[in-house]
PDB file of C-alpha atoms in Angstrom:
ATOM      1  CA  MET A  16     -62.905  91.678 164.561  1.00 48.00           C
ATOM      2  CA  THR A  17     -59.878  90.163 166.966  1.00 45.00           C
ATOM      3  CA  ARG A  18     -56.945  91.476 167.456  1.00 45.00           C
ATOM      4  CA  THR A  19     -55.513  88.156 165.787  1.00 44.00           C
ATOM      5  CA  PHE A  20     -57.503  88.643 162.977  1.00 40.00           C
ATOM      6  CA  ARG A  21     -56.550  92.359 162.338  1.00 42.00           C
ATOM      7  CA  ALA A  22     -52.852  91.787 162.786  1.00 43.00           C
ATOM      8  CA  GLY A  23     -53.113  88.789 159.960  1.00 47.00           C
ATOM      9  CA  ALA A  24     -54.933  91.158 157.740  1.00 46.00           C
ATOM     10  CA  LEU A  25     -52.278  93.619 157.946  1.00 40.00           C
ATOM     11  CA  THR A  26     -49.564  91.616 157.432  1.00 46.00           C
ATOM     12  CA  ALA A  27     -51.155  90.392 154.584  1.00 46.00           C
ATOM     13  CA  ALA A  28     -51.562  93.758 153.367  1.00 47.00           C
ATOM     14  CA  ALA A  29     -47.644  94.611 153.634  1.00 45.00           C
ATOM     15  CA  ILE A  30     -46.721  91.653 152.111  1.00 44.00           C
ATOM     16  CA  SER A  31     -48.894  92.557 148.772  1.00 48.00           C
ATOM     17  CA  LEU A  32     -47.766  96.183 148.785  1.00 41.00           C
ATOM     18  CA  MET A  33     -43.889  94.779 148.555  1.00 45.00           C
ATOM     19  CA  LEU A  34     -44.562  92.630 145.990  1.00 41.00           C
ATOM     20  CA  ALA A  35     -46.208  95.476 144.116  1.00 46.00           C
ATOM     21  CA  LEU A  36     -43.439  97.579 144.533  1.00 42.00           C
ATOM     22  CA  ALA A  37     -41.103  94.894 143.114  1.00 46.00           C
ATOM     23  CA  GLY A  38     -42.771  94.559 140.224  1.00 49.00           C
ATOM     24  CA  CYS A  39     -42.689  97.840 139.609  1.00 44.00           C
ATOM     25  CA  VAL A  40     -38.630  98.063 139.729  1.00 48.00           C
ATOM     26  CA  GLY A  41     -38.497  95.022 137.355  1.00 49.00           C
ATOM     27  CA  PRO A  42     -35.532  92.452 137.137  1.00 52.00           C
ATOM     28  CA  THR A  43     -31.594  93.555 138.480  1.00 53.00           C
ATOM     29  CA  PRO A  44     -29.378  94.020 135.311  1.00 55.00           C
ATOM     30  CA  THR A  45     -26.438  91.880 135.028  1.00 56.00           C
ATOM     31  CA  PRO A  46     -23.539  94.264 135.397  1.00 56.00           C
ATOM     32  CA  THR A  47     -20.813  94.147 132.400  1.00 58.00           C
ATOM     33  CA  PRO A  48     -17.427  92.783 133.073  1.00 57.00           C
ATOM     34  CA  THR A  49     -14.583  95.168 133.466  1.00 57.00           C
ATOM     35  CA  PRO A  50     -11.570  93.889 131.538  1.00 55.00           C
ATOM     36  CA  ASP A  51      -8.828  93.421 133.914  1.00 56.00           C
ATOM     37  CA  ALA A  52      -5.937  95.999 133.754  1.00 55.00           C
ATOM     38  CA  ALA A  53      -3.554  93.069 134.388  1.00 57.00           C
ATOM     39  CA  THR A  54      -4.288  91.232 131.270  1.00 61.00           C
ATOM     40  CA  PRO A  55      -2.109  92.421 128.101  1.00 65.00           C
ATOM     41  CA  ARG A  56      -3.724  93.546 125.295  1.00 68.00           C
ATOM     42  CA  PRO A  57      -2.860  92.114 121.562  1.00 67.00           C
ATOM     43  CA  THR A  58      -0.379  94.545 119.901  1.00 68.00           C
ATOM     44  CA  PRO A  59      -1.544  95.260 116.054  1.00 67.00           C
ATOM     45  CA  THR A  60       0.812  93.911 113.774  1.00 69.00           C
ATOM     46  CA  ALA A  61       2.383  96.307 111.479  1.00 67.00           C
ATOM     47  CA  THR A  62       2.117  95.530 107.875  1.00 68.00           C
ATOM     48  CA  PRO A  63       5.591  94.484 106.517  1.00 71.00           C
ATOM     49  CA  THR A  64       6.989  97.297 103.791  1.00 72.00           C
ATOM     50  CA  ALA A  65       8.100  95.559 100.577  1.00 74.00           C
ATOM     51  CA  GLU A  66      11.572  95.620  99.749  1.00 77.00           C
ATOM     52  CA  PRO A  67      12.225  97.798  96.164  1.00 86.00           C
ATOM     53  CA  VAL A  68      13.302  95.821  93.282  1.00 88.00           C
ATOM     54  CA  ASP A  69      16.134  96.333  91.685  1.00 93.00           C
ATOM     55  CA  PRO A  70      15.459  97.124  87.952  1.00 97.00           C
ATOM     56  CA  LEU A  71      18.746  95.221  86.686  1.00 98.00           C
ATOM     57  CA  THR A  72      17.415  91.975  88.083  1.00 97.00           C
ATOM     58  CA  THR A  73      13.913  92.075  86.037  1.00 98.00           C
ATOM     59  CA  VAL A  74      16.799  92.185  82.834  1.00 98.00           C
ATOM     60  CA  THR A  75      16.129  89.276  80.540  1.00 98.00           C
ATOM     61  CA  THR A  76      17.619  90.373  77.368  1.00 98.00           C
ATOM     62  CA  LEU A  77      21.121  91.774  76.019  1.00 98.00           C
ATOM     63  CA  VAL A  78      20.852  93.583  72.733  1.00 98.00           C
ATOM     64  CA  ALA A  79      24.184  94.639  70.993  1.00 98.00           C
ATOM     65  CA  ARG A  80      24.190  97.842  69.208  1.00 98.00           C
ATOM     66  CA  PRO A  81      26.745  99.601  67.425  1.00 98.00           C
ATOM     67  CA  GLU A  82      26.812 102.761  70.113  1.00 97.00           C
ATOM     68  CA  SER A  83      25.859 100.478  73.285  1.00 98.00           C
ATOM     69  CA  LEU A  84      24.805  97.716  74.757  1.00 98.00           C
ATOM     70  CA  VAL A  85      20.967  97.541  75.610  1.00 98.00           C
ATOM     71  CA  LEU A  86      19.550  96.055  78.667  1.00 98.00           C
ATOM     72  CA  ASP A  87      15.612  94.820  78.397  1.00 98.00           C
ATOM     73  CA  ASP A  88      12.924  93.176  80.744  1.00 98.00           C
ATOM     74  CA  ALA A  89      10.646  90.893  79.461  1.00 97.00           C
ATOM     75  CA  ALA A  90       8.494  93.538  78.095  1.00 97.00           C
ATOM     76  CA  GLY A  91      11.181  94.813  75.832  1.00 96.00           C
ATOM     77  CA  ASP A  92      11.312  97.844  77.489  1.00 97.00           C
ATOM     78  CA  GLU A  93      14.690  99.527  78.061  1.00 98.00           C
ATOM     79  CA  ILE A  94      16.197  98.976  81.669  1.00 98.00           C
ATOM     80  CA  LEU A  95      19.795 100.454  81.237  1.00 98.00           C
ATOM     81  CA  SER A  96      22.147 101.093  77.833  1.00 98.00           C
ATOM     82  CA  LEU A  97      25.872 100.987  78.600  1.00 98.00           C
ATOM     83  CA  ASP A  98      27.921 103.261  76.129  1.00 98.00           C
ATOM     84  CA  TYR A  99      31.025 101.389  75.136  1.00 98.00           C
ATOM     85  CA  LEU A 100      32.703 105.141  75.625  1.00 96.00           C
ATOM     86  CA  THR A 101      32.117 104.799  78.914  1.00 96.00           C
ATOM     87  CA  PRO A 102      34.068 103.401  81.865  1.00 95.00           C
ATOM     88  CA  ALA A 103      33.801  99.840  81.978  1.00 97.00           C
ATOM     89  CA  ALA A 104      33.605  99.159  85.749  1.00 97.00           C
ATOM     90  CA  PRO A 105      30.097 100.628  85.942  1.00 98.00           C
ATOM     91  CA  ALA A 106      29.285  98.124  83.418  1.00 98.00           C
ATOM     92  CA  ILE A 107      30.655  95.148  84.560  1.00 98.00           C
ATOM     93  CA  GLU A 108      29.186  95.983  88.461  1.00 98.00           C
ATOM     94  CA  ALA A 109      25.739  96.149  86.048  1.00 98.00           C
ATOM     95  CA  LEU A 110      25.966  93.244  84.441  1.00 98.00           C
ATOM     96  CA  THR A 111      27.312  91.392  87.669  1.00 98.00           C
ATOM     97  CA  THR A 112      23.445  92.195  88.909  1.00 98.00           C
ATOM     98  CA  VAL A 113      21.789  91.124  85.777  1.00 98.00           C
ATOM     99  CA  PHE A 114      23.458  87.539  85.575  1.00 98.00           C
ATOM    100  CA  GLY A 115      23.581  87.243  89.474  1.00 97.00           C
ATOM    101  CA  ALA A 116      27.103  86.709  90.013  1.00 97.00           C
ATOM    102  CA  ALA A 117      30.545  87.915  88.905  1.00 98.00           C
ATOM    103  CA  PRO A 118      32.187  87.496  85.819  1.00 98.00           C
ATOM    104  CA  GLU A 119      35.355  85.020  85.160  1.00 98.00           C
ATOM    105  CA  ASP A 120      38.342  87.156  84.150  1.00 97.00           C
ATOM    106  CA  GLU A 121      41.111  86.847  81.972  1.00 97.00           C
ATOM    107  CA  GLU A 122      43.819  89.196  81.224  1.00 95.00           C
ATOM    108  CA  TYR A 123      45.649  89.431  77.462  1.00 94.00           C
ATOM    109  CA  PRO A 124      49.020  91.448  77.291  1.00 90.00           C
ATOM    110  CA  GLY A 125      47.986  92.942  73.835  1.00 82.00           C
ATOM    111  CA  ASN A 126      50.677  93.800  70.988  1.00 86.00           C
ATOM    112  CA  SER A 127      51.451  96.349  68.217  1.00 77.00           C
ATOM    113  CA  HIS A 128      47.986  96.075  66.702  1.00 81.00           C
ATOM    114  CA  PHE A 129      46.141  95.642  70.006  1.00 84.00           C
ATOM    115  CA  PRO A 130      46.098  97.387  73.519  1.00 89.00           C
ATOM    116  CA  PRO A 131      46.107  95.033  76.517  1.00 90.00           C
ATOM    117  CA  THR A 132      42.705  93.702  77.533  1.00 95.00           C
ATOM    118  CA  THR A 133      40.692  92.290  80.043  1.00 96.00           C
ATOM    119  CA  ALA A 134      38.164  89.455  79.144  1.00 98.00           C
ATOM    120  CA  HIS A 135      35.178  89.369  81.516  1.00 98.00           C
ATOM    121  CA  ARG A 136      32.888  86.371  80.951  1.00 98.00           C
ATOM    122  CA  TRP A 137      29.634  85.234  82.170  1.00 98.00           C
ATOM    123  CA  GLY A 138      29.244  82.268  80.249  1.00 97.00           C
ATOM    124  CA  GLY A 139      28.775  82.641  76.808  1.00 97.00           C
ATOM    125  CA  PHE A 140      28.669  86.703  77.106  1.00 98.00           C
ATOM    126  CA  GLU A 141      31.905  88.892  76.998  1.00 98.00           C
ATOM    127  CA  LEU A 142      32.888  92.053  77.785  1.00 98.00           C
ATOM    128  CA  TRP A 143      36.433  92.598  76.621  1.00 98.00           C
ATOM    129  CA  GLU A 144      38.031  95.738  78.870  1.00 97.00           C
ATOM    130  CA  THR A 145      40.231  98.065  76.767  1.00 93.00           C
ATOM    131  CA  ARG A 146      43.510  98.944  79.288  1.00 91.00           C
ATOM    132  CA  TYR A 147      45.787 101.444  77.648  1.00 85.00           C
ATOM    133  CA  ALA A 148      48.972 101.021  79.561  1.00 81.00           C
ATOM    134  CA  ASP A 149      52.529  99.981  78.207  1.00 80.00           C
ATOM    135  CA  ARG A 150      53.343 101.003  74.722  1.00 78.00           C
ATOM    136  CA  TRP A 151      49.644 102.354  74.548  1.00 85.00           C
ATOM    137  CA  ALA A 152      50.129 104.434  77.451  1.00 83.00           C
ATOM    138  CA  ASP A 153      49.510 107.461  75.366  1.00 80.00           C
ATOM    139  CA  PHE A 154      45.970 106.580  74.749  1.00 78.00           C
ATOM    140  CA  ALA A 155      45.235 106.802  78.385  1.00 80.00           C
ATOM    141  CA  ASP A 156      44.496 110.032  78.302  1.00 82.00           C
ATOM    142  CA  GLN A 157      42.548 110.691  75.183  1.00 83.00           C
ATOM    143  CA  THR A 158      38.996 110.403  74.475  1.00 86.00           C
ATOM    144  CA  PRO A 159      37.262 106.987  73.823  1.00 87.00           C
ATOM    145  CA  THR A 160      36.099 106.951  70.368  1.00 89.00           C
ATOM    146  CA  LEU A 161      34.050 103.540  68.907  1.00 91.00           C
ATOM    147  CA  TYR A 162      37.727 103.079  66.931  1.00 88.00           C
ATOM    148  CA  ARG A 163      39.204 102.795  70.538  1.00 90.00           C
ATOM    149  CA  PRO A 164      36.037 102.128  73.022  1.00 94.00           C
ATOM    150  CA  SER A 165      36.536 101.423  76.816  1.00 96.00           C
ATOM    151  CA  PHE A 166      34.960  98.330  75.977  1.00 97.00           C
ATOM    152  CA  ARG A 167      33.585  95.672  73.434  1.00 97.00           C
ATOM    153  CA  VAL A 168      31.251  92.912  73.852  1.00 98.00           C
ATOM    154  CA  GLN A 169      31.039  89.413  72.003  1.00 98.00           C
ATOM    155  CA  PHE A 170      28.251  86.496  72.092  1.00 98.00           C
ATOM    156  CA  LYS A 171      29.464  83.409  72.179  1.00 97.00           C
ATOM    157  CA  ASP A 172      26.018  81.689  72.791  1.00 98.00           C
ATOM    158  CA  SER A 173      22.392  82.710  72.226  1.00 98.00           C
ATOM    159  CA  GLN A 174      21.964  83.084  75.949  1.00 98.00           C
ATOM    160  CA  SER A 175      23.705  83.295  79.345  1.00 97.00           C
ATOM    161  CA  SER A 176      22.391  82.213  83.067  1.00 96.00           C
ATOM    162  CA  GLY A 177      18.918  82.643  81.278  1.00 97.00           C
ATOM    163  CA  VAL A 178      19.259  86.090  80.067  1.00 98.00           C
ATOM    164  CA  ALA A 179      18.640  86.272  76.225  1.00 98.00           C
ATOM    165  CA  LEU A 180      21.824  87.479  73.477  1.00 98.00           C
ATOM    166  CA  THR A 181      20.605  89.214  70.676  1.00 98.00           C
ATOM    167  CA  THR A 182      20.532  91.888  68.015  1.00 98.00           C
ATOM    168  CA  PHE A 183      18.160  94.776  67.253  1.00 97.00           C
ATOM    169  CA  ASP A 184      16.889  92.317  64.141  1.00 96.00           C
ATOM    170  CA  GLY A 185      16.778  89.443  66.500  1.00 97.00           C
ATOM    171  CA  ILE A 186      19.590  87.794  64.951  1.00 98.00           C
ATOM    172  CA  GLY A 187      21.885  86.147  67.359  1.00 97.00           C
ATOM    173  CA  VAL A 188      24.391  82.991  67.580  1.00 98.00           C
ATOM    174  CA  GLY A 189      23.083  79.629  66.187  1.00 97.00           C
ATOM    175  CA  TYR A 190      21.310  81.501  63.636  1.00 98.00           C
ATOM    176  CA  SER A 191      21.601  79.990  60.118  1.00 98.00           C
ATOM    177  CA  TRP A 192      24.276  81.428  57.992  1.00 97.00           C
ATOM    178  CA  SER A 193      22.743  80.820  54.539  1.00 97.00           C
ATOM    179  CA  ASP A 194      19.435  82.690  56.112  1.00 97.00           C
ATOM    180  CA  LEU A 195      21.743  85.758  57.337  1.00 97.00           C
ATOM    181  CA  GLN A 196      23.309  85.850  53.421  1.00 96.00           C
ATOM    182  CA  ALA A 197      19.632  85.841  52.260  1.00 97.00           C
ATOM    183  CA  ILE A 198      18.435  88.920  53.965  1.00 97.00           C
ATOM    184  CA  PRO A 199      18.434  91.520  51.399  1.00 96.00           C
ATOM    185  CA  ASP A 200      19.826  94.483  54.107  1.00 95.00           C
ATOM    186  CA  LEU A 201      23.308  92.549  54.817  1.00 96.00           C
ATOM    187  CA  GLN A 202      26.031  94.698  54.417  1.00 94.00           C
ATOM    188  CA  VAL A 203      29.378  92.782  53.441  1.00 91.00           C
ATOM    189  CA  ASN A 204      32.587  94.512  54.609  1.00 82.00           C
ATOM    190  CA  PRO A 205      34.604  95.103  51.330  1.00 77.00           C
ATOM    191  CA  SER A 206      37.712  94.547  53.068  1.00 70.00           C
ATOM    192  CA  GLY A 207      37.093  91.428  54.432  1.00 73.00           C
ATOM    193  CA  CYS A 208      38.255  92.234  58.004  1.00 79.00           C
ATOM    194  CA  SER A 209      34.995  91.535  59.748  1.00 86.00           C
ATOM    195  CA  GLY A 210      31.814  89.764  59.352  1.00 92.00           C
ATOM    196  CA  PRO A 211      28.623  91.021  57.321  1.00 95.00           C
ATOM    197  CA  TYR A 212      26.266  93.164  59.524  1.00 96.00           C
ATOM    198  CA  LEU A 213      22.975  94.774  59.402  1.00 97.00           C
ATOM    199  CA  ASP A 214      22.853  97.019  62.402  1.00 97.00           C
ATOM    200  CA  TYR A 215      25.019  99.913  61.708  1.00 97.00           C
ATOM    201  CA  ILE A 216      25.995 103.805  62.255  1.00 96.00           C
ATOM    202  CA  GLU A 217      27.849 106.286  60.423  1.00 94.00           C
ATOM    203  CA  ARG A 218      30.107 109.014  61.771  1.00 89.00           C
ATOM    204  CA  ASP A 219      32.495 111.732  59.661  1.00 86.00           C
ATOM    205  CA  GLU A 220      35.686 111.361  60.759  1.00 81.00           C
ATOM    206  CA  THR A 221      38.794 113.468  59.732  1.00 79.00           C
ATOM    207  CA  TRP A 222      41.747 111.367  58.821  1.00 73.00           C
ATOM    208  CA  ALA A 223      45.158 112.432  59.249  1.00 74.00           C
ATOM    209  CA  ASP A 224      45.445 113.968  55.583  1.00 84.00           C
ATOM    210  CA  GLY A 225      42.729 116.244  56.897  1.00 83.00           C
ATOM    211  CA  THR A 226      40.033 114.667  54.355  1.00 85.00           C
ATOM    212  CA  VAL A 227      36.746 113.959  55.860  1.00 85.00           C
ATOM    213  CA  HIS A 228      35.173 110.321  55.324  1.00 82.00           C
ATOM    214  CA  ALA A 229      32.063 108.522  56.715  1.00 86.00           C
ATOM    215  CA  GLN A 230      32.981 105.870  59.188  1.00 89.00           C
ATOM    216  CA  ARG A 231      31.131 102.775  59.837  1.00 92.00           C
ATOM    217  CA  TYR A 232      30.477 100.896  63.165  1.00 95.00           C
ATOM    218  CA  GLY A 233      28.290  98.082  63.301  1.00 96.00           C
ATOM    219  CA  VAL A 234      27.415  94.899  64.751  1.00 98.00           C
ATOM    220  CA  ASP A 235      29.201  91.764  62.968  1.00 96.00           C
ATOM    221  CA  PHE A 236      28.406  88.237  62.579  1.00 97.00           C
ATOM    222  CA  THR A 237      30.890  85.420  62.403  1.00 96.00           C
ATOM    223  CA  ASN A 238      30.922  81.681  61.401  1.00 95.00           C
ATOM    224  CA  LEU A 239      34.627  80.670  62.023  1.00 89.00           C
ATOM    225  CA  ASP A 240      33.391  77.259  64.087  1.00 84.00           C
ATOM    226  CA  ASP A 241      30.643  76.418  62.113  1.00 91.00           C
ATOM    227  CA  PRO A 242      30.272  77.443  58.550  1.00 92.00           C
ATOM    228  CA  ASP A 243      26.399  76.856  58.647  1.00 96.00           C
ATOM    229  CA  ALA A 244      25.678  79.386  61.558  1.00 98.00           C
ATOM    230  CA  ILE A 245      26.418  82.300  63.323  1.00 98.00           C
ATOM    231  CA  THR A 246      29.127  81.463  66.176  1.00 97.00           C
ATOM    232  CA  GLU A 247      30.068  84.996  67.394  1.00 97.00           C
ATOM    233  CA  VAL A 248      28.399  88.353  67.327  1.00 98.00           C
ATOM    234  CA  GLY A 249      30.611  91.389  68.215  1.00 97.00           C
ATOM    235  CA  ALA A 250      29.974  94.989  68.449  1.00 98.00           C
ATOM    236  CA  PRO A 251      31.448  97.869  68.263  1.00 97.00           C
ATOM    237  CA  MET A 252      33.049  96.854  65.006  1.00 94.00           C
ATOM    238  CA  PRO A 253      34.630  99.331  62.720  1.00 92.00           C
ATOM    239  CA  ILE A 254      34.006  98.593  59.203  1.00 89.00           C
ATOM    240  CA  HIS A 255      36.928  99.407  56.828  1.00 77.00           C
ATOM    241  CA  GLU A 256      36.485 100.018  53.184  1.00 68.00           C
ATOM    242  CA  ASP A 257      40.008  99.811  51.825  1.00 65.00           C
ATOM    243  CA  GLY A 258      42.162  97.448  54.120  1.00 59.00           C
ATOM    244  CA  CYS A 259      42.317  96.704  57.956  1.00 64.00           C
ATOM    245  CA  ALA A 260      44.279  99.269  59.834  1.00 56.00           C
TER     246      ALA A 260
END
């Protein structure tokens, strides 16, 4: 074998060995890209916290009862009861939330029969706040009673600002007067000092002579402006059996 042929054979063998080794190693893996530290990463968005709902904003109905004004939601559940013997200010604040606006106020000086009052009006609903001042100042420190409550309520319409105004029996302004008269349980004030009523309570009260009498307080109906329909609902109304004193 000549030197040239031997050198060529060696070269060919070397190339074959290199190719064989390359086949064992396999393809070079593609490097995984490294995130750029300078690139800002998205910040997770926090889930907004729901604002708590004021239960008074869910009130859809005001129900006049002998002892209190009841505030109900659309399901008929009681949200709040405003006792006529408690101060008027919290009641006015609650009703301002219910109606979504402050009332229109009008003051009345009173007389020898009635103490001064302030009428707080939201459309067809009125809250009459008693002010024991002037000649009535002696009553200011006395505990309120249903005969002399801290406030009274009157319905002049069947609704106000979308809030229904009704009674425990579902009767309100606009209800037929003849249908009301036909209700078997309807009570009539024998003294004629107030209108007929359905919803009432009785409380034992001691008169000046020391005798005890059952005094009724109710939610009364009147039709002064329309003989054919209820025009006003009022509470609490003392039911006098023998006179309007």
